[in-house]
Each structure stands twice: as structure tokens, then as C-alpha cells.
Amino acid sequence: MSMRVLLFASVGLVSACARMPIEDGRKVGPLVQVKDSFTSCFLLEYRPKRVAFFDACFNDSGRAVSKALEQRGLTPASVDAVFLSHGHSDHLGGLGMLSQASVYALAAERALVAEAGAAVNISLQDGDAVSLGDYTVHVYAVTGHTDGSAVYEVDGVLLMGDTVIAQKDGSLAPPPERYSDSPAENDASVRALVGRLDDAGVEVEWVAPSHSGPVRGSKALRSF
């Protein structure tokens, strides 16, 4: 485990009282939030017995991923795709047990993922759309936390990675500055995302960060 992740965990413990709590197994639109220590990943069963994950949770054992699959009568072989929000190691833990899945990330994030000992099979570009059964994954580059941080929109759910953290009062806060490559760029990218979503006609039902529970609607994002 990297020192950066350990520090993020320790800060998370201190600030957890202010954050929207992560509820393991919570439905967020068509997705399910999977809690793993101080962070989470998201599961989408996009057709019967076929799954995509958004990030791969934290623990290298993959136990959170494995548990979420077992609870639904699924196995690692059911997972066809993993979409990475970025390449920090606390989002890659379950990749080792999902070796058959295609791993997607923005092209700019390939090197950081490789530094963490994982690999991207399919490089994405800002504005890409990936079909999964009846769902479409829309890709938005929201840089600053890392050079290749991505937000994914699926059926009105924004999977925000580490670009924001939801608070108990329903607002959104940026991640601690020490963990972002460029905090100012991260915040500007999040604010710019609102206009891009409006231009695309996206009706935001949920804003779902990795390190907190989700918030409904777009109000908090517009107020960021």
C-alpha cells in the first residue's frame, strides 16, 4: 500500500464525520455502491449475469469485489469490464481477481495505472461512449486530481471518482488538496462539467463519489 493511500485513509478517518457515509450495497440508479474500508467502487449488472465495475475497490485481496459478486450469485468470470476513474492504488485493489475483464481508462492515465502495477487494456478519450447492453457509459475527462481522471455518466448517475466528496449536508467538497496533482485544475474541471452535461442534455439523477455516499440530483454539483 502506498504512503499516499495511507495518508488518505488517515485523513478520511478524521474527516469522516462530515462526509456522507458509504452504505455497502446501496442502489444508486442502476448501479450498486460497494464499500471497501474508506472508499468504494460501483457494480453495474448491465444484463443478466454480466457485470461492469467502476473502479475495483481498495483491498488487494479483492474481498469487497468478491463479496458483492457472491451476494448476487455471480463470480469474477461474470465481470466483462472495469472502468477506472484514475490510477491511484485504492481504486485498483480487485483487478488481480478480474484478470479476464477489459480495463478501461483515459489514455493519459495509463502510466499512473502501470506505476501501481496494473494495466489498461482499452484507452479512452474525452467524449467517448461505450455501450454495455442497454446502457451507455459516457466518458468525461475531469482532470486535476490526476492527469487522466475521468467521470463516467451512466443512466443519469455521475461516477465521480475522487474529484469530489459528498458531505452530510448534501453539499460537495473537493478532495484534500495534498492528494490532487492540481487542486485548482480539479475544481475548475468539476465546475466545467456542469456546462458539458447541460450541453449534452444529461439529466443528473445522482452524483456518486468514491470516498462518500451519493447525493441526489444536480443541485450540489451546480453549487460546487
Short mmCIF file of C-alpha atoms in Angstrom, two decimals:
data_model
loop_
_atom_site.label_atom_id
_atom_site.label_comp_id
_atom_site.label_asym_id
_atom_site.label_seq_id
_atom_site.Cartn_x
_atom_site.Cartn_y
_atom_site.Cartn_z
CA MET A 1 0.00 0.00 0.00
CA SER A 2 1.43 3.40 -0.94
CA MET A 3 2.16 6.07 1.67
CA ARG A 4 -0.19 8.36 -0.25
CA VAL A 5 -3.06 5.93 0.24
CA LEU A 6 -2.23 5.51 3.93
CA LEU A 7 -2.33 9.26 4.37
CA PHE A 8 -5.64 9.49 2.52
CA ALA A 9 -7.05 6.82 4.83
CA SER A 10 -5.88 8.64 7.95
CA VAL A 11 -7.33 11.95 6.79
CA GLY A 12 -10.50 10.11 5.86
CA LEU A 13 -10.88 8.82 9.41
CA VAL A 14 -10.53 12.33 10.81
CA SER A 15 -13.00 13.91 8.38
CA ALA A 16 -15.44 11.00 8.11
CA CYS A 17 -17.88 12.64 10.50
CA ALA A 18 -18.53 15.35 7.90
CA ARG A 19 -18.89 13.04 4.92
CA MET A 20 -21.98 11.37 3.58
CA PRO A 21 -21.46 7.80 4.80
CA ILE A 22 -20.88 4.99 2.35
CA GLU A 23 -23.61 2.35 2.62
CA ASP A 24 -22.49 -1.02 1.30
CA GLY A 25 -24.94 -2.40 -1.25
CA ARG A 26 -26.83 0.86 -1.74
CA LYS A 27 -28.63 1.17 -5.06
CA VAL A 28 -27.62 4.29 -6.98
CA GLY A 29 -29.77 4.28 -10.09
CA PRO A 30 -28.96 1.01 -11.87
CA LEU A 31 -25.65 0.66 -10.01
CA VAL A 32 -24.70 -0.66 -6.58
CA GLN A 33 -22.13 1.02 -4.34
CA VAL A 34 -19.66 -1.46 -2.86
CA LYS A 35 -17.91 -0.27 0.31
CA ASP A 36 -14.29 -1.20 0.93
CA SER A 37 -12.77 0.43 4.01
CA PHE A 38 -12.58 4.21 3.41
CA THR A 39 -13.55 4.06 -0.27
CA SER A 40 -15.88 2.26 -2.66
CA CYS A 41 -16.45 1.04 -6.17
CA PHE A 42 -19.64 0.55 -8.18
CA LEU A 43 -21.19 -2.53 -9.77
CA LEU A 44 -23.47 -2.49 -12.81
CA GLU A 45 -25.22 -5.71 -13.85
CA TYR A 46 -25.87 -4.46 -17.35
CA ARG A 47 -27.56 -7.64 -18.46
CA PRO A 48 -28.34 -10.86 -16.57
CA LYS A 49 -25.15 -12.32 -15.09
CA ARG A 50 -22.90 -9.82 -16.93
CA VAL A 51 -21.20 -7.11 -14.92
CA ALA A 52 -19.09 -3.98 -15.23
CA PHE A 53 -17.29 -2.36 -12.31
CA PHE A 54 -16.41 1.28 -11.98
CA ASP A 55 -13.10 1.16 -10.15
CA ALA A 56 -12.07 -2.07 -8.44
CA CYS A 57 -12.20 -1.06 -4.78
CA PHE A 58 -9.28 -0.94 -2.38
CA ASN A 59 -8.14 -4.18 -0.79
CA ASP A 60 -5.63 -6.20 -2.80
CA SER A 61 -7.39 -9.40 -1.78
CA GLY A 62 -10.41 -8.32 -3.81
CA ARG A 63 -12.66 -9.36 -0.94
CA ALA A 64 -15.15 -6.49 -1.36
CA VAL A 65 -15.48 -7.22 -5.07
CA SER A 66 -15.79 -10.95 -4.41
CA LYS A 67 -18.43 -10.44 -1.71
CA ALA A 68 -20.52 -8.15 -3.92
CA LEU A 69 -20.46 -10.70 -6.71
CA GLU A 70 -21.26 -13.66 -4.44
CA GLN A 71 -24.25 -11.84 -2.95
CA ARG A 72 -25.72 -11.65 -6.45
CA GLY A 73 -24.91 -15.21 -7.48
CA LEU A 74 -22.06 -14.02 -9.67
CA THR A 75 -18.37 -14.84 -9.99
CA PRO A 76 -15.31 -12.94 -11.22
CA ALA A 77 -15.90 -14.56 -14.61
CA SER A 78 -19.14 -12.54 -14.80
CA VAL A 79 -17.18 -9.29 -14.98
CA ASP A 80 -16.52 -8.07 -18.51
CA ALA A 81 -15.23 -4.56 -17.88
CA VAL A 82 -13.66 -2.31 -15.26
CA PHE A 83 -13.76 1.45 -15.86
CA LEU A 84 -11.10 3.24 -13.82
CA SER A 85 -11.71 6.77 -12.60
CA HIS A 86 -7.95 7.15 -12.11
CA GLY A 87 -4.85 5.20 -11.25
CA HIS A 88 -4.40 5.58 -7.50
CA SER A 89 -3.93 2.20 -5.86
CA ASP A 90 -7.01 2.45 -3.62
CA HIS A 91 -9.13 2.11 -6.77
CA LEU A 92 -7.32 -0.88 -8.25
CA GLY A 93 -7.43 -3.49 -5.48
CA GLY A 94 -9.72 -6.02 -7.12
CA LEU A 95 -8.08 -6.01 -10.54
CA GLY A 96 -5.96 -9.03 -9.70
CA MET A 97 -9.03 -11.26 -9.43
CA LEU A 98 -10.62 -9.74 -12.55
CA SER A 99 -7.86 -10.61 -15.00
CA GLN A 100 -10.33 -11.63 -17.71
CA ALA A 101 -12.04 -8.22 -17.70
CA SER A 102 -11.18 -5.39 -20.08
CA VAL A 103 -9.76 -2.44 -18.14
CA TYR A 104 -10.75 0.99 -19.42
CA ALA A 105 -9.21 4.36 -18.50
CA LEU A 106 -8.36 7.64 -20.13
CA ALA A 107 -5.19 7.34 -22.20
CA ALA A 108 -3.49 9.97 -20.04
CA GLU A 109 -3.86 7.67 -17.02
CA ARG A 110 -2.15 4.59 -18.44
CA ALA A 111 1.24 5.42 -16.95
CA LEU A 112 -0.11 6.03 -13.45
CA VAL A 113 -2.05 2.76 -13.56
CA ALA A 114 1.13 0.98 -14.66
CA GLU A 115 3.06 2.55 -11.76
CA ALA A 116 0.54 0.92 -9.42
CA GLY A 117 1.24 -2.47 -11.00
CA ALA A 118 -1.88 -2.75 -13.17
CA ALA A 119 -2.57 -2.33 -16.88
CA VAL A 120 -5.14 -0.60 -19.06
CA ASN A 121 -6.40 -2.71 -21.97
CA ILE A 122 -8.56 -0.08 -23.65
CA SER A 123 -7.66 3.61 -23.72
CA LEU A 124 -10.48 6.12 -23.67
CA GLN A 125 -10.71 9.69 -24.88
CA ASP A 126 -12.80 12.55 -23.57
CA GLY A 127 -16.27 12.31 -25.09
CA ASP A 128 -16.18 8.59 -25.82
CA ALA A 129 -19.28 6.46 -25.35
CA VAL A 130 -19.13 2.73 -24.59
CA SER A 131 -22.20 0.51 -24.99
CA LEU A 132 -22.97 -2.06 -22.30
CA GLY A 133 -26.18 -3.88 -23.15
CA ASP A 134 -28.97 -1.30 -22.91
CA TYR A 135 -26.68 1.16 -21.09
CA THR A 136 -24.16 3.64 -22.43
CA VAL A 137 -21.11 4.79 -20.49
CA HIS A 138 -20.31 8.41 -21.35
CA VAL A 139 -16.73 9.47 -20.67
CA TYR A 140 -15.72 12.90 -19.38
CA ALA A 141 -12.16 13.97 -18.69
CA VAL A 142 -12.22 15.84 -15.36
CA THR A 143 -8.55 16.41 -14.75
CA GLY A 144 -6.64 17.82 -11.81
CA HIS A 145 -6.85 15.11 -9.17
CA THR A 146 -4.66 13.25 -11.65
CA ASP A 147 -3.76 14.00 -15.27
CA GLY A 148 -6.20 11.39 -16.52
CA SER A 149 -9.07 11.47 -14.03
CA ALA A 150 -12.40 10.53 -15.57
CA VAL A 151 -16.04 10.92 -14.62
CA TYR A 152 -18.45 8.36 -16.09
CA GLU A 153 -22.14 9.01 -16.66
CA VAL A 154 -24.47 6.02 -16.79
CA ASP A 155 -28.24 6.49 -16.95
CA GLY A 156 -28.10 9.79 -15.09
CA VAL A 157 -25.58 8.63 -12.48
CA LEU A 158 -22.28 10.53 -12.37
CA LEU A 159 -19.47 8.32 -11.10
CA MET A 160 -17.11 11.00 -9.84
CA GLY A 161 -14.09 9.07 -8.60
CA ASP A 162 -12.06 11.32 -6.30
CA THR A 163 -12.96 14.63 -7.94
CA VAL A 164 -15.48 15.48 -5.18
CA ILE A 165 -16.62 14.19 -1.79
CA ALA A 166 -20.26 14.42 -0.66
CA GLN A 167 -20.95 15.94 2.75
CA LYS A 168 -23.72 15.08 5.20
CA ASP A 169 -25.39 18.43 4.49
CA GLY A 170 -25.79 17.43 0.83
CA SER A 171 -23.02 19.66 -0.49
CA LEU A 172 -19.94 18.60 -2.42
CA ALA A 173 -16.38 19.36 -1.35
CA PRO A 174 -13.10 18.86 -3.21
CA PRO A 175 -10.71 16.14 -2.08
CA PRO A 176 -7.94 17.15 0.33
CA GLU A 177 -5.50 19.28 -1.66
CA ARG A 178 -2.47 17.17 -0.79
CA TYR A 179 -3.85 14.24 -2.79
CA SER A 180 -4.53 16.09 -6.04
CA ASP A 181 -1.87 16.87 -8.63
CA SER A 182 -3.53 20.24 -9.24
CA PRO A 183 -6.36 21.15 -6.84
CA ALA A 184 -7.24 24.30 -8.78
CA GLU A 185 -7.49 22.35 -12.04
CA ASN A 186 -9.63 19.70 -10.37
CA ASP A 187 -12.10 22.27 -9.09
CA ALA A 188 -12.24 24.10 -12.43
CA SER A 189 -12.79 20.81 -14.26
CA VAL A 190 -15.67 19.85 -11.97
CA ARG A 191 -17.32 23.23 -12.50
CA ALA A 192 -16.86 22.96 -16.27
CA LEU A 193 -18.51 19.54 -16.20
CA VAL A 194 -21.87 21.14 -15.38
CA GLY A 195 -21.97 23.03 -18.66
CA ARG A 196 -20.86 19.98 -20.62
CA LEU A 197 -23.64 17.89 -19.11
CA ASP A 198 -26.19 20.60 -19.88
CA ASP A 199 -24.97 20.79 -23.48
CA ALA A 200 -25.36 17.01 -23.77
CA GLY A 201 -28.87 17.12 -22.31
CA VAL A 202 -27.96 14.90 -19.37
CA GLU A 203 -30.44 14.88 -16.50
CA VAL A 204 -28.36 14.15 -13.42
CA GLU A 205 -30.13 11.81 -11.01
CA TRP A 206 -27.18 11.05 -8.73
CA VAL A 207 -23.69 12.37 -8.05
CA ALA A 208 -21.69 9.41 -6.74
CA PRO A 209 -18.14 9.95 -5.42
CA SER A 210 -15.85 7.12 -4.40
CA HIS A 211 -14.99 8.30 -0.88
CA SER A 212 -18.52 9.10 0.31
CA GLY A 213 -22.13 8.23 -0.22
CA PRO A 214 -24.00 9.78 -3.16
CA VAL A 215 -26.24 12.84 -3.38
CA ARG A 216 -29.39 13.15 -5.46
CA GLY A 217 -29.77 15.48 -8.40
CA SER A 218 -27.50 18.18 -9.81
CA LYS A 219 -28.02 20.96 -7.25
CA ALA A 220 -24.89 20.19 -5.24
CA LEU A 221 -22.78 19.93 -8.38
CA ARG A 222 -24.06 23.27 -9.65
CA SER A 223 -23.21 24.84 -6.29
CA PHE A 224 -19.69 23.40 -6.14
#
